[in-house]
Coordinates of C-alpha atoms in Angstrom, one line a residue:
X28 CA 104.2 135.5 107.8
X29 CA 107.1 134.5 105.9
X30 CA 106.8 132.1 103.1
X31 CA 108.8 129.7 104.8
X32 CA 106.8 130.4 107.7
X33 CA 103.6 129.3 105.9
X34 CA 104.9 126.2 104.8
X35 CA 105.8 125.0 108.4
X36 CA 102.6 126.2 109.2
X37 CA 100.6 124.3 107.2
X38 CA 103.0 121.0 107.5
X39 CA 101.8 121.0 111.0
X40 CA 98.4 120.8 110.0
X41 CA 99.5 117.7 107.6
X42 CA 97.6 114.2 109.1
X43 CA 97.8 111.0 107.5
X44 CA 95.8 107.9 108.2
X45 CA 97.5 104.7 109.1
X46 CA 95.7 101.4 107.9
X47 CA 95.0 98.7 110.8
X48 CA 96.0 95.9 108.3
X49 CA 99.6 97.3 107.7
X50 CA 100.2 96.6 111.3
X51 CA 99.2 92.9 111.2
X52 CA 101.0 90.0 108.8
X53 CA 100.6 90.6 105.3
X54 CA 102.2 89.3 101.8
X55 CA 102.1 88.1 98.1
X56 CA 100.0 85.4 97.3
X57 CA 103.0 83.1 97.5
X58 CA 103.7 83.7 100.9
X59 CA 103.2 85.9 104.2
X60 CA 106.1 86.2 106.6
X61 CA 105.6 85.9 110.0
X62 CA 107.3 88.8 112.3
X63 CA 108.0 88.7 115.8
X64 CA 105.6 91.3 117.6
X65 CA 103.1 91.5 115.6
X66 CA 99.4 92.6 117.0
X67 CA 96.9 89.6 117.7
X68 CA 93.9 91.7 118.3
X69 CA 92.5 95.5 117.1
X70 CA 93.7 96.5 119.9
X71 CA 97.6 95.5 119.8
X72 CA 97.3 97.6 116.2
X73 CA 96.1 100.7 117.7
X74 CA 98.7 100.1 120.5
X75 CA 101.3 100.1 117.1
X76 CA 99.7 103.1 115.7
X77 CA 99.9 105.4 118.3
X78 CA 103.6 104.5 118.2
X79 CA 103.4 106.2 114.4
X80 CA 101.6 109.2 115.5
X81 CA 104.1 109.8 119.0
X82 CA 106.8 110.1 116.7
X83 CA 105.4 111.6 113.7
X84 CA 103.1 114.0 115.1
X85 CA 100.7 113.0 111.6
X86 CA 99.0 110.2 112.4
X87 CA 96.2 110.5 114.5
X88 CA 93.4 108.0 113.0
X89 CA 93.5 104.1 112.0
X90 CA 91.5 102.9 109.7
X91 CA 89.4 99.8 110.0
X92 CA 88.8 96.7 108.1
X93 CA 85.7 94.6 108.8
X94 CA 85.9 91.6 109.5
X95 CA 89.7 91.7 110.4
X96 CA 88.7 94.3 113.0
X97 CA 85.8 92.7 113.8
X98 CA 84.9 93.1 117.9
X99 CA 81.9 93.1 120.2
X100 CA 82.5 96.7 121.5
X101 CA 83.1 99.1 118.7
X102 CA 82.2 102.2 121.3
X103 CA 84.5 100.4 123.7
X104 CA 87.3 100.4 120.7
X105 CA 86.6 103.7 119.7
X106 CA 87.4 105.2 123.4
X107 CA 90.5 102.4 123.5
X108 CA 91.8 104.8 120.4
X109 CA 91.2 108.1 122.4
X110 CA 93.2 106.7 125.5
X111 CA 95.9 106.5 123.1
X112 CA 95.5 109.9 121.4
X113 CA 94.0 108.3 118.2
X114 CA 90.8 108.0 116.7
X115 CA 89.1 105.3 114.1
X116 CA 89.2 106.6 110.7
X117 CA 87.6 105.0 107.7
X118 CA 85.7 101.8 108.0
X119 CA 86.7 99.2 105.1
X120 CA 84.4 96.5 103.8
X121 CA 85.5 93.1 102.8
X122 CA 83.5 91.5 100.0
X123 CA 86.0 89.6 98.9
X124 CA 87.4 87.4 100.7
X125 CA 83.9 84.6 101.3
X126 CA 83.5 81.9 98.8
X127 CA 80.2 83.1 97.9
X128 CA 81.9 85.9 96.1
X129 CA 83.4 84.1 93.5
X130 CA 81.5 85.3 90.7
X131 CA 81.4 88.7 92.3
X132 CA 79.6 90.7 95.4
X133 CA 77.5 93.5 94.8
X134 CA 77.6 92.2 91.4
X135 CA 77.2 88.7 91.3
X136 CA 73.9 87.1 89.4
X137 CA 72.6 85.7 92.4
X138 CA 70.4 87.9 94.3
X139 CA 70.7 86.2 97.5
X140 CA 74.9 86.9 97.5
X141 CA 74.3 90.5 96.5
X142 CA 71.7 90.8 99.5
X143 CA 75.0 89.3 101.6
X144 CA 77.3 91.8 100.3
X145 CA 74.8 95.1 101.1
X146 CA 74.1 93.9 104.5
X147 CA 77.4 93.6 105.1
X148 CA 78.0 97.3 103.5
X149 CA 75.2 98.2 105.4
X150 CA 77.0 96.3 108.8
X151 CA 79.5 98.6 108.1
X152 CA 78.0 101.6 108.3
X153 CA 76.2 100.8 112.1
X154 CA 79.7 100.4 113.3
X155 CA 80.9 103.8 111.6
X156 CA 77.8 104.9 113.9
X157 CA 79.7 103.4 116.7
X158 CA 83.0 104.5 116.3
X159 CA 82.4 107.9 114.9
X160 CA 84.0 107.3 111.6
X161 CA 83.1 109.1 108.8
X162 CA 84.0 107.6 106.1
X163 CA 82.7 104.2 104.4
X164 CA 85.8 103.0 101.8
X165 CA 84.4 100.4 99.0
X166 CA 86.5 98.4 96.9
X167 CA 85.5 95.4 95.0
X168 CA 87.1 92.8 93.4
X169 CA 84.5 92.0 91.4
X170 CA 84.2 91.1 87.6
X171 CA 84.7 88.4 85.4
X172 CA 87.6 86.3 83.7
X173 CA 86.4 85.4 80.5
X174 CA 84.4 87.0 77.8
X175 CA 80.8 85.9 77.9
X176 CA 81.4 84.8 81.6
X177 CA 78.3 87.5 82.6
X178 CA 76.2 90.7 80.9
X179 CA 78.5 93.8 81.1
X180 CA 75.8 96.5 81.6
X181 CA 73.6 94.1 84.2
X182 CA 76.6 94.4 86.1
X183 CA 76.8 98.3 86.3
X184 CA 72.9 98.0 86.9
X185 CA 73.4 95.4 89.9
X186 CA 76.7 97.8 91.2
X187 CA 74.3 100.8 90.9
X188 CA 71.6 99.0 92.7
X189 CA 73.4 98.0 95.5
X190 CA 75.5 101.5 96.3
X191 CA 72.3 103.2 96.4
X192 CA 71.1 100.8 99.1
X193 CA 73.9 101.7 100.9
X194 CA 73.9 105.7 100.1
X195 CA 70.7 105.5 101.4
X196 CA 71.8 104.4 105.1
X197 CA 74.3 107.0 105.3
X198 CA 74.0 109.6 107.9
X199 CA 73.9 113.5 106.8
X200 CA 77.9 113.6 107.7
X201 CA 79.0 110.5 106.6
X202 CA 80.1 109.7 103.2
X203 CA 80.9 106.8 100.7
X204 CA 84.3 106.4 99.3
X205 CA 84.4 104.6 96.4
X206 CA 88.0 102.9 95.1
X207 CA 88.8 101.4 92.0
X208 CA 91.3 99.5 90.5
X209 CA 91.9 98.2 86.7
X210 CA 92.8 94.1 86.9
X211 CA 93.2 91.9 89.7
X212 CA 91.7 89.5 90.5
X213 CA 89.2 89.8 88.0
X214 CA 91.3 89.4 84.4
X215 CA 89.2 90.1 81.9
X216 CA 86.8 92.2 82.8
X217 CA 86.7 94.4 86.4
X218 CA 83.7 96.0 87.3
X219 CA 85.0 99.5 89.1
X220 CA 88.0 99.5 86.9
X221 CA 88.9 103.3 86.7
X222 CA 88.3 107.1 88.1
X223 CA 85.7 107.4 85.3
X224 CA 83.6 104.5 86.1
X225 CA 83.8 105.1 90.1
X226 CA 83.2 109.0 89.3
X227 CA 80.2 108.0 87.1
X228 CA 78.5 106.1 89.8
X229 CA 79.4 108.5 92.7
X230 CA 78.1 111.3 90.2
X231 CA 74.9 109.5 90.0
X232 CA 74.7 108.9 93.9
X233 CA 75.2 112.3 95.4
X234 CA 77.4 114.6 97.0
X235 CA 78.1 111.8 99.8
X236 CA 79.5 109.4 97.2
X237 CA 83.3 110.7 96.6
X238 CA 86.1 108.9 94.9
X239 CA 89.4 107.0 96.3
X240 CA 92.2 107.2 94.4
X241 CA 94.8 104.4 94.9
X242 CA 98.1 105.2 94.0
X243 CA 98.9 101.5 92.8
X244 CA 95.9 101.3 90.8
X245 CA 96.6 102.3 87.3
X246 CA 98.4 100.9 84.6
X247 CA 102.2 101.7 83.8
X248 CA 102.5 105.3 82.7
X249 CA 99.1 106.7 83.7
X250 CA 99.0 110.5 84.9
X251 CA 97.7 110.1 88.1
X252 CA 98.1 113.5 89.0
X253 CA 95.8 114.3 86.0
X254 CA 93.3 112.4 87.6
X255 CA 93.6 114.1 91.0
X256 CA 93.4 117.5 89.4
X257 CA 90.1 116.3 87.5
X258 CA 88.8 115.2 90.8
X259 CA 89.2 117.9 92.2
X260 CA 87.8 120.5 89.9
X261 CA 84.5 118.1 90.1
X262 CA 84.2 118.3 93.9
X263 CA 84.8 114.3 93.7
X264 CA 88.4 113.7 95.4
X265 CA 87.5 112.3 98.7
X266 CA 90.7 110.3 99.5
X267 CA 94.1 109.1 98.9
X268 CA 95.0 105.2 99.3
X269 CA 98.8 106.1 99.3
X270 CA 101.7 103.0 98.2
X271 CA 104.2 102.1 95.4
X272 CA 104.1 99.7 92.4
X273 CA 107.0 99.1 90.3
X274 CA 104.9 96.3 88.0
X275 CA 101.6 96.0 89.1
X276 CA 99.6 96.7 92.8
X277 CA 102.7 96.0 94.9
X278 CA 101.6 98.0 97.5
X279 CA 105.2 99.4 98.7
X280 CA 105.6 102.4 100.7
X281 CA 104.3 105.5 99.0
X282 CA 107.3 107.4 97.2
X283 CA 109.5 104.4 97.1
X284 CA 109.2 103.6 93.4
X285 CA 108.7 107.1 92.5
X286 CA 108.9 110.1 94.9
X287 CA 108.5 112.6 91.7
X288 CA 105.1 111.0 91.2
X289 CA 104.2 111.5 94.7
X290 CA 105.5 115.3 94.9
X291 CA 103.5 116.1 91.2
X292 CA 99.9 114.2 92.6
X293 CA 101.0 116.6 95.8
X294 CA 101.0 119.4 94.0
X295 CA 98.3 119.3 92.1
X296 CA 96.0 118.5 95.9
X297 CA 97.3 121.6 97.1
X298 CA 96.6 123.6 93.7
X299 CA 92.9 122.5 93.3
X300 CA 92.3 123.2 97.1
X301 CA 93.0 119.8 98.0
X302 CA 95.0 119.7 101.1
X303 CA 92.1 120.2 103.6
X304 CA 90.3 117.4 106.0
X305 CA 87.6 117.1 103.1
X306 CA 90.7 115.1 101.5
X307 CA 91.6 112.4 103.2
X308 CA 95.3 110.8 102.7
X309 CA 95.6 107.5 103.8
X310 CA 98.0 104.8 103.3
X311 CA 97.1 101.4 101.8
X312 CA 100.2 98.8 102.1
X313 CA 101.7 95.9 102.5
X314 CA 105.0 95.3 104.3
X315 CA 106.0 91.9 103.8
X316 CA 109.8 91.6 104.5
X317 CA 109.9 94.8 106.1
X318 CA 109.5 95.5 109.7
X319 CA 105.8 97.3 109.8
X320 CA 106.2 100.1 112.4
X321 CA 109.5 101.8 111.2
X322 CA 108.3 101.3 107.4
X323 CA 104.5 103.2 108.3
X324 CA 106.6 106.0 110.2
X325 CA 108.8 106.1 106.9
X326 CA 105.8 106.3 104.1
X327 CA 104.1 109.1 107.0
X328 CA 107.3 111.1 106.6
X329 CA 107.7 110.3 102.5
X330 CA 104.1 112.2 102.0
X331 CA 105.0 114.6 104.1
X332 CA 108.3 115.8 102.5
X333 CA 106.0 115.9 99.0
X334 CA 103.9 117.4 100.7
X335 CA 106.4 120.3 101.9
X336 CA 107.9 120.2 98.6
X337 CA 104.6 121.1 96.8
X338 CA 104.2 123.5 99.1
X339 CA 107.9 125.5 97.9
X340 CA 106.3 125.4 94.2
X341 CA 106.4 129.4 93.4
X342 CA 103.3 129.7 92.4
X343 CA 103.6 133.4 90.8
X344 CA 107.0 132.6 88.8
X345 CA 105.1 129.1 87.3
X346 CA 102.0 130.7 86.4
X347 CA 104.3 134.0 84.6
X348 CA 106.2 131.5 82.8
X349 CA 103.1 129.2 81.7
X350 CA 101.0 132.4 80.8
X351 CA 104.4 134.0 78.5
X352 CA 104.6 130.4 77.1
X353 CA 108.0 129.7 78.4
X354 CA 108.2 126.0 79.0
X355 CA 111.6 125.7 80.1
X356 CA 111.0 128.3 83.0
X357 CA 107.6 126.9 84.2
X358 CA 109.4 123.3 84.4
X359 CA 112.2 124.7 86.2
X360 CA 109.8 126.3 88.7
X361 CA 108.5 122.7 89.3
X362 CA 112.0 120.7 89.6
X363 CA 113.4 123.7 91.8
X364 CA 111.0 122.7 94.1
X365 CA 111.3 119.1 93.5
X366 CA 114.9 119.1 94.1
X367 CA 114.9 121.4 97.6
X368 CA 116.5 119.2 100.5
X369 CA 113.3 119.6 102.9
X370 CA 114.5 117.1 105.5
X371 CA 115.9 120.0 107.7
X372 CA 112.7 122.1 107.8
X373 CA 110.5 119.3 108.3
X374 CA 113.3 118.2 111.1
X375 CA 112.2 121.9 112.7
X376 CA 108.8 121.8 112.1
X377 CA 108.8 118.3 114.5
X378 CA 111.0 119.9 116.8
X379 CA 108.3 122.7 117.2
X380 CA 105.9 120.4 117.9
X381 CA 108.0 119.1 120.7
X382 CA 109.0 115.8 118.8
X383 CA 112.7 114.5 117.5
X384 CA 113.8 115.9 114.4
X385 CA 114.5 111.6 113.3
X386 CA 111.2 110.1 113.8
X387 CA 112.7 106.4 112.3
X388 CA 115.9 106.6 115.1
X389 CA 113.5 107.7 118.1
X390 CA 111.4 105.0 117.4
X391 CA 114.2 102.5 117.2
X392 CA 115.5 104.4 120.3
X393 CA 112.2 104.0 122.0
X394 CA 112.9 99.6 122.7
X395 CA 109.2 99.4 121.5
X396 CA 110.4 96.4 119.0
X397 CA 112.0 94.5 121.7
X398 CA 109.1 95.5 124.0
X399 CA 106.1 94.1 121.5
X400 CA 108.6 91.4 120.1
X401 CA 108.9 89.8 124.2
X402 CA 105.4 90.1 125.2
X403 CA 103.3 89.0 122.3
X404 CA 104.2 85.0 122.7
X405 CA 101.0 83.2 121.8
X406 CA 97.9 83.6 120.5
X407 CA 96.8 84.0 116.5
X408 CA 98.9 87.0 115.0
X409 CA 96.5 89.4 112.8
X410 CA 97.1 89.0 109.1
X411 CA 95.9 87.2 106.3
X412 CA 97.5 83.8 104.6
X413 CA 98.6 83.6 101.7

């Protein structure tokens, strides 16, 4: 097999998950805007997502969020996906959003709203039994805004406490996926701020506990793709929360701020062993002023052309120029890669798989818009207010 050969090869392999929330209204805190169309129900978004994966060919599961996704059938939801060639992907707590957590969840110095916050972890978990999902995604928003506000360490002590509640439940091929995130909304203090302290605590747990790595997480001018590589070397990498930020967590569509970032983190999955199924890549954003199904379609076909990109890196000529010392060489090996035109390849590589080479036109094409736009009058959109 060619080289070229191998790259479409594994390209077709590529699948990324598409988050329920991205189909539904979402914002700043300022403000939300409205769009005609959008889903009222789970599923009106799975409806939306098998749009993504008919003209992508890479985006086969939806993750959930509980309660947003909240229904009295999750079997019944699950085999709703499979009509439409999809299948529910990672199950995504909310412990954030209930004015009992405003001093924290799993953290907070009341016992009674940390018992809350594990059952519903633990809620979550029966519907992954449900739906099939394998993955359980935590991220918390708690912490503290002043100094003094609550003990530090008890803190880590009540987080460990209550993951381990929740490990505990987790069936022998399920897993815990456990985000962080440095500020926001906590100010002064968050409790799952970095990789360390969510590798520390999934270290502790077990092989089940993996960590999430959110692309809009970190602070200006971190390596992410450090991180990745460290991840993986540990066995910890179990997923990809894929967006943009320009300032802070803005939640844009992955490679929009900074494709190069997205190509280097890509390269560095598919040098520590990364790009397998044990890895998931999802996306985790927000399109506010955007129309939602063209701009998911987009961010699926941004990861994949880092993706093939990553794949071009000449492995043999970088590791010959890094082993002879010759730094100008080994980067040169990197931005020739970078800088390839992969649009036509990954054009043939959808053609092959019996799609159009334009996933973005054959969607407009398609008069799915219009379609959703006239018969969704009525009824509560999805989304959350801001």
């Amino acid at each position: 097999m060619t080289e070229l050969a191998a790259v479409k090869t594994a390209l077709k392999t590529q699948a990324v998950e598409t988050p329920s929330w991205a189909y539904g209204n979402s914002g700043t805190r300022f403000k939300v805007f409205a769009q005609p169309g959008v889903p009222r129900n789970p599923r009106e978004k799975l409806d939306d997502a098998a749009q993504v994966h008919a003209f992508t060919g890479a985006a086969p599961t939806v993750a959930l969020h509980i309660p947003w996704d909240k229904v009295d059938d999750y079997g019944a939801l699950a085999k709703y996906a499979q009509e439409r060639g999809l299948k529910l992907g990672a199950i995504n707590s909310n412990t954030f959003q209930d004015d009992d957590y405003r001093l924290g969840s799993i953290c907070h110095p009341d016992a009674a709203v940390r018992r809350k916050a594990v059952d519903h972890l633990l809620e979550c978990v029966d519907i992954m039994d449900a739906t099939g999902s394998k993955d359980l995604k935590l991220w918390f928003a708690d912490g503290t805004n002043y100094p003094g506000q609550d003990d530090i360490r008890e803190r880590q002590d009540r987080l460990a406490e209550g993951l381990a509640q929740v490990y505990e439940r987790l069936g022998d091929d399920q897993r815990m996926l456990l985000e962080y995130k440095f500020f926001e909304p906590a100010f002064y203090m968050t409790d799952v701020p970095d990789w360390g302290t969510a590798y520390a605590h999934c270290l502790k747990l077990g092989p089940k506990a993996q960590v999430v790595v959110d692309t809009g997480h970190h602070a200006p001018g971190t390596n992410i793709e450090f991180i990745v590589a460290t991840l993986l070397r540990e066995g910890k990498l179990g997923a990809f929360d894929f967006n943009s930020r320009f300032y802070a967590d803005d939640d844009l569509m992955v490679g929009a701020a900074d494709p190069f970032q997205l190509f280097r983190i890509m390269y560095e999955v598919i040098r520590g062993g990364g790009f397998t199924p044990d890895v998931a890549f999802m996306l985790d954003q927000c399109h506010n002023i955007e129309a939602k199904i063209p701009a998911i379609i987009r961010s699926v076909m941004n990861v994949q052309e880092a993706t093939a990109k990553a794949l071009l890196v000449d492995g043999a000529a970088l590791a010959d120029a890094q082993r002879t010392g010759d730094v100008l060489a080994a980067n040169a090996v990197i931005m020739d890669a970078y800088n390839t035109d992969v649009r036509p390849m990954l054009g043939e590589v959808r053609e092959e798989l019996g799609l159009d080479a334009d996933p973005v036109s054959a969607y407009r094409r398609s008069g799915w818009a219009e379609k959703i736009a006239a018969e969704r009058v009525g009824g509560q959109q999805a989304g959350w207010g801001a």
